[in-house]
Coordinates of C-alpha atoms in Angstrom, one line a residue:
V1390 CA 87.1 136.7 81.2
T1391 CA 85.4 137.2 84.7
F1392 CA 83.1 134.2 83.9
I1393 CA 86.1 131.9 82.9
L1394 CA 87.9 132.9 86.1
C1395 CA 84.9 132.2 88.4
L1396 CA 84.6 128.9 86.7
F1397 CA 88.2 128.0 87.2
F1398 CA 88.0 128.8 91.0
F1399 CA 84.9 127.0 91.3
N1400 CA 86.4 123.7 89.8
L1401 CA 89.5 124.3 91.9
V1402 CA 87.4 124.5 95.1
L1403 CA 85.3 121.3 94.1
A1404 CA 88.4 119.5 93.3
T1405 CA 89.8 120.2 96.9
L1406 CA 86.7 119.2 98.5
T1407 CA 86.7 115.9 96.5
V1408 CA 90.3 115.1 97.4
G1409 CA 89.8 115.8 101.2
A1410 CA 92.2 118.7 101.7
G1411 CA 94.6 116.8 103.9
T1412 CA 92.1 115.2 106.1
G1413 CA 92.2 111.8 104.6
F1414 CA 88.5 111.7 104.4
N1415 CA 86.2 112.1 101.3
D1416 CA 82.4 111.6 100.9
K1417 CA 82.0 113.0 97.5
P1418 CA 81.1 110.5 94.7
D1419 CA 82.7 112.4 92.1
L1420 CA 86.2 111.8 91.1
H1421 CA 88.0 114.1 88.5
P1422 CA 90.2 112.2 86.2
S1423 CA 93.2 114.3 87.3
F1424 CA 93.0 112.1 90.5
Y1425 CA 93.4 108.9 88.7
N1426 CA 96.3 106.6 89.7
T1427 CA 95.7 103.7 87.3
D1428 CA 99.2 102.5 86.7
W1429 CA 101.2 103.2 89.8
M1430 CA 102.4 99.7 90.1
A1431 CA 104.3 99.8 86.8
F1432 CA 107.1 101.6 88.4
L1433 CA 107.5 98.9 91.2
P1434 CA 110.7 96.9 90.8
D1435 CA 109.6 93.2 89.7
E1436 CA 111.6 91.5 92.5
T1437 CA 109.4 93.4 95.2
P1438 CA 107.2 91.1 97.2
L1439 CA 103.6 92.3 97.9
S1440 CA 104.2 92.4 101.6
A1441 CA 106.8 95.1 101.2
I1442 CA 104.5 97.6 99.3
A1443 CA 102.4 100.3 100.8
I1444 CA 98.9 99.5 99.4
P1445 CA 95.9 101.6 99.7
G1446 CA 92.7 99.8 100.2
S1447 CA 89.1 100.1 101.1
H1448 CA 87.2 98.5 104.0
E1449 CA 83.7 97.0 102.9
S1450 CA 84.7 98.1 99.4
L1451 CA 81.5 97.7 97.9
T1452 CA 79.1 98.7 100.8
L1453 CA 77.6 101.8 99.2
Y1454 CA 73.9 101.0 100.3
G1455 CA 72.1 100.6 103.6
G1456 CA 72.1 104.0 105.6
P1457 CA 74.4 105.7 107.9
L1458 CA 75.2 102.7 109.9
T1459 CA 76.2 100.5 107.0
V1460 CA 77.6 102.7 104.1
C1461 CA 81.3 102.5 104.2
Q1462 CA 82.3 103.9 100.7
V1463 CA 81.2 106.6 98.3
W1464 CA 83.1 105.6 95.1
T1465 CA 81.9 102.7 93.0
L1466 CA 84.3 99.6 92.3
K1467 CA 85.6 101.2 88.9
K1468 CA 86.2 104.6 90.6
Q1469 CA 88.1 102.8 93.4
L1470 CA 90.4 101.0 91.0
R1471 CA 91.0 104.4 89.0
V1472 CA 92.0 106.4 92.0
G1473 CA 94.6 103.7 92.9
I1474 CA 93.0 101.4 95.3
R1475 CA 94.5 97.9 95.3
Y1476 CA 93.0 96.0 98.2
L1477 CA 89.3 95.2 98.1
D1478 CA 87.4 93.9 101.1
V1479 CA 84.3 92.1 99.8
H1480 CA 81.4 90.3 101.7
A1481 CA 79.2 87.8 99.8
G1482 CA 77.1 84.8 100.5
I1483 CA 73.9 82.7 99.7
W1484 CA 70.9 82.3 102.0
F1485 CA 68.8 80.0 99.7
P1486 CA 69.9 76.5 98.7
T1487 CA 68.5 77.2 94.9
Q1488 CA 70.5 80.7 94.7
K1489 CA 73.0 80.5 92.0
K1490 CA 74.4 84.0 92.2
I1491 CA 76.7 85.0 95.1
Y1492 CA 75.4 88.5 96.2
I1493 CA 77.4 91.2 97.6
R1494 CA 76.3 92.3 101.1
D1495 CA 77.7 94.4 103.9
G1496 CA 79.5 92.8 106.6
I1497 CA 77.1 93.4 109.5
W1498 CA 73.5 94.1 108.4
M1499 CA 73.7 92.1 105.3
F1500 CA 72.2 94.7 103.0
W1501 CA 72.2 93.8 99.4
Q1502 CA 74.8 95.9 97.6
H1503 CA 73.3 95.6 94.0
M1504 CA 76.1 93.4 92.5
D1505 CA 77.1 89.7 92.6
L1506 CA 80.6 88.4 92.8
G1507 CA 80.7 87.5 89.1
E1508 CA 80.3 91.1 88.1
V1509 CA 82.9 92.1 90.7
L1510 CA 85.5 89.8 89.3
K1511 CA 84.7 90.9 85.6
Q1512 CA 85.0 94.5 86.5
I1513 CA 88.6 93.9 88.1
S1514 CA 89.6 91.6 85.3
D1515 CA 88.5 94.2 82.7
F1516 CA 90.6 96.8 84.4
L1517 CA 93.6 94.5 84.6
K1518 CA 93.4 93.7 81.0
I1519 CA 94.0 97.4 80.2
H1520 CA 96.3 98.1 83.0
K1521 CA 98.6 95.0 82.8
N1522 CA 101.1 96.1 85.4
E1523 CA 98.7 96.4 88.1
T1524 CA 97.6 93.8 90.7
V1525 CA 94.5 93.7 92.9
L1526 CA 94.4 92.2 96.3
L1527 CA 90.8 90.6 97.2
K1528 CA 89.8 89.5 100.5
L1529 CA 86.5 87.6 100.4
T1530 CA 84.6 87.0 103.6
L1531 CA 81.5 84.6 103.1
H1532 CA 78.1 84.9 104.9
G1533 CA 74.9 83.0 105.1
L1534 CA 73.7 79.5 105.6
Y1535 CA 75.6 77.8 102.9
K1536 CA 79.3 78.8 103.3
S1537 CA 80.6 75.6 102.1
K1538 CA 78.6 75.8 98.9
V1539 CA 79.5 79.4 98.3
E1540 CA 83.3 78.4 98.7
D1541 CA 82.9 75.7 96.2
L1542 CA 80.8 78.1 93.7
V1543 CA 83.7 80.8 94.2
K1544 CA 86.3 78.2 93.2
T1545 CA 84.4 77.2 90.2
M1546 CA 84.1 80.9 89.4
I1547 CA 88.0 81.4 89.8
G1548 CA 88.7 78.5 87.7
K1549 CA 87.1 80.6 84.7
F1550 CA 89.8 83.2 85.1
Q1551 CA 92.5 80.6 85.3
N1552 CA 95.8 82.4 84.7
T1553 CA 94.6 85.7 85.8
V1554 CA 94.3 84.8 89.7
W1555 CA 96.7 83.9 92.5
T1556 CA 95.3 81.4 95.2
K1557 CA 98.6 80.3 96.7
M1558 CA 99.1 80.6 100.2
S1559 CA 102.8 82.0 99.6
V1560 CA 103.2 85.8 99.1
P1561 CA 104.1 86.6 95.7
K1562 CA 106.6 89.0 93.9
I1563 CA 105.0 91.5 91.9
K1564 CA 106.4 90.2 88.8
Q1565 CA 104.3 86.9 89.4
V1566 CA 101.2 88.7 89.7
R1567 CA 101.1 91.8 87.3
G1568 CA 97.7 91.8 85.7
K1569 CA 96.2 89.3 88.3
I1570 CA 93.7 89.3 91.2
V1571 CA 95.5 88.0 94.3
F1572 CA 93.1 86.4 96.6
L1573 CA 93.8 86.8 100.5
R1574 CA 92.8 83.9 102.9
S1575 CA 90.0 85.1 105.3
E1576 CA 88.3 83.0 108.0
T1577 CA 85.6 81.9 105.7
F1578 CA 87.5 81.7 102.4
H1579 CA 90.6 79.4 102.6
S1580 CA 92.4 80.1 99.2
G1581 CA 94.9 82.6 98.6
A1582 CA 97.9 84.4 100.3
D1583 CA 98.6 84.4 103.8
N1584 CA 98.0 87.6 105.6
E1585 CA 97.8 89.2 109.2
K1586 CA 95.9 92.0 110.6
N1587 CA 98.0 94.4 112.6
T1588 CA 96.9 96.5 115.6
L1589 CA 98.2 100.0 114.8
F1590 CA 94.7 101.2 115.9
E1591 CA 93.4 100.6 119.3
S1592 CA 90.1 102.2 120.4
N1593 CA 90.2 104.0 117.1
K1594 CA 93.7 105.7 118.1
L1595 CA 97.2 104.9 116.8
K1596 CA 98.9 103.4 119.8
N1597 CA 102.5 102.0 120.2
V1598 CA 103.3 102.9 116.6
K1599 CA 107.1 102.9 116.8
E1600 CA 107.2 99.4 118.6
K1601 CA 104.6 97.9 116.3
M1602 CA 106.3 98.9 113.2
K1603 CA 109.6 97.4 114.5
Q1604 CA 107.7 93.9 115.0
M1605 CA 106.2 94.2 111.8
K1606 CA 109.5 95.0 110.0
S1607 CA 111.5 92.2 111.8
R1608 CA 108.9 89.3 111.8
I1609 CA 106.2 89.8 109.3
C1610 CA 106.9 92.1 106.4
A1611 CA 109.1 89.8 104.2
H1612 CA 106.6 86.8 104.9
Q1613 CA 103.2 88.0 105.1
I1614 CA 100.8 90.8 103.7
V1615 CA 99.8 93.0 106.6
V1616 CA 96.3 94.6 106.6
T1617 CA 95.6 97.5 108.9
E1618 CA 91.7 98.1 109.3
T1619 CA 90.2 101.4 110.4
A1620 CA 86.6 100.2 110.8
A1621 CA 83.7 101.4 112.9
T1622 CA 81.6 99.0 115.2
A1623 CA 78.2 97.9 114.3
L1624 CA 76.4 100.9 116.2
R1625 CA 78.7 103.6 115.0
S1626 CA 78.6 105.4 111.9
P1627 CA 81.6 104.6 109.6
K1628 CA 81.4 108.1 108.2
S1629 CA 81.9 109.7 111.6
L1630 CA 84.6 107.6 112.6
A1631 CA 86.5 107.9 109.4
R1632 CA 86.5 111.8 109.7
R1633 CA 88.7 111.3 112.7
V1634 CA 90.8 108.0 111.9
N1635 CA 91.7 108.8 108.4
L1636 CA 93.2 112.1 109.5
Q1637 CA 95.6 110.0 111.9
L1638 CA 96.4 107.7 109.0
S1639 CA 97.1 110.5 106.7
E1640 CA 99.5 112.0 109.2
L1641 CA 101.2 108.7 109.7
I1642 CA 101.8 108.3 106.0
Q1643 CA 103.2 111.9 105.7
K1644 CA 105.4 111.4 108.8
H1645 CA 107.0 108.2 107.2
K1646 CA 107.5 109.8 103.8
T1647 CA 109.1 113.0 105.7
L1648 CA 111.5 111.1 107.9
S1649 CA 112.2 108.3 105.3
L1650 CA 111.8 105.6 108.0
N1651 CA 111.8 102.7 105.3
P1652 CA 107.8 102.6 105.1
A1653 CA 107.5 99.4 103.3
C1654 CA 106.0 97.8 106.5
L1655 CA 103.0 100.3 106.4
G1656 CA 101.4 97.3 104.3
V1657 CA 97.8 97.5 103.3
F1658 CA 95.6 100.1 104.7
S1659 CA 91.9 99.3 104.6
M1660 CA 90.0 102.6 104.8
D1661 CA 86.2 103.8 104.9
F1662 CA 85.9 106.9 102.8
P1663 CA 89.6 107.5 101.8
S1664 CA 90.5 110.6 100.1
A1665 CA 92.2 110.9 96.9
E1666 CA 94.9 112.7 98.3
T1667 CA 95.9 110.1 100.8
I1668 CA 95.8 107.5 98.2
K1669 CA 98.2 109.5 96.0
E1670 CA 100.5 109.8 99.1
S1671 CA 100.4 106.1 99.7
V1672 CA 101.1 105.1 96.0
S1673 CA 104.0 107.5 96.0
I1674 CA 105.9 105.7 98.9
L1675 CA 108.6 103.4 97.4
P1676 CA 108.9 100.0 98.8
G1677 CA 111.7 99.2 101.1
E1678 CA 114.1 96.4 101.3
E1679 CA 113.0 93.1 102.9
P1680 CA 114.3 93.0 106.5
K1681 CA 117.8 91.3 107.0
S1682 CA 116.6 88.8 109.6
T1683 CA 117.1 85.1 110.4
I1684 CA 113.6 85.1 111.9
Q1685 CA 111.2 82.5 110.0
P1686 CA 107.5 82.7 109.6
G1687 CA 105.8 81.5 112.7
E1688 CA 108.5 82.3 115.1
E1689 CA 108.3 85.2 117.7
P1690 CA 110.5 88.1 117.7
E1691 CA 112.4 89.3 120.9
S1692 CA 110.3 91.0 123.2
T1693 CA 110.7 94.6 123.9
A1694 CA 109.2 97.2 126.1
S1695 CA 106.3 98.8 124.8
T1696 CA 106.0 102.8 124.4
T1697 CA 103.0 104.9 123.3
E1698 CA 103.3 107.5 120.7

């Protein structure tokens, strides 16, 4: 009996460490099945636009190799999908004209991440075949000397998946993309849904949150997918920054859940070393209504005084 109790408490402590214990940060590669969120999108109303959903994501999603200044994630792609991550930030490219596979790299130092893009698309597709109500957003950034060739190869590769990808510029409703990969446009890959970075974080701190959330709600959220990145610079360890930034992000999510401030415009959060706890909190946020505004895409909102929180 004593042994069983000790084993129980050991597993409880281990699980707590894996989740991140409210810090928003996790650097443990293990992921207990109790933390899986494989079908959280099934409960979203069909008419909900992707831009109105709080979506947990990973920054440099496949950067698991390369040393302390490079590594941004600890979970494999399969584990990220199981825990509930639905936005992937992927970097890939070709450096030789005879190269036929598009290899995955980190976004700064270009270390090979032991995968190619074909494998990535297959793993996502296999996941979506089982979890048919989910959708995965994929933002692809191309690197190397042959970007135009890579883009052509990617488009050919996408063609093989046909009805299981979304490459239109418009932001779809969830019913249009269940079971599909939704590509997001980037500066180097020009197919996919329109999206915009927000600036909730400045100098690695949350600033002017109330004002920025107002602008996002009135101008962007019904029309564009909003992506918040919490990334380190080239000379700073992603892990050390994530320890601090993820806590702020976790507190922001908790605050919006507690105050019921229509948190739909939280949009996508692209994180380094996210915890299962923060992901669970994110996926439990219900989407809000589209803002009732006459402002159209491309128009500027009325200017208001900026306040710092």
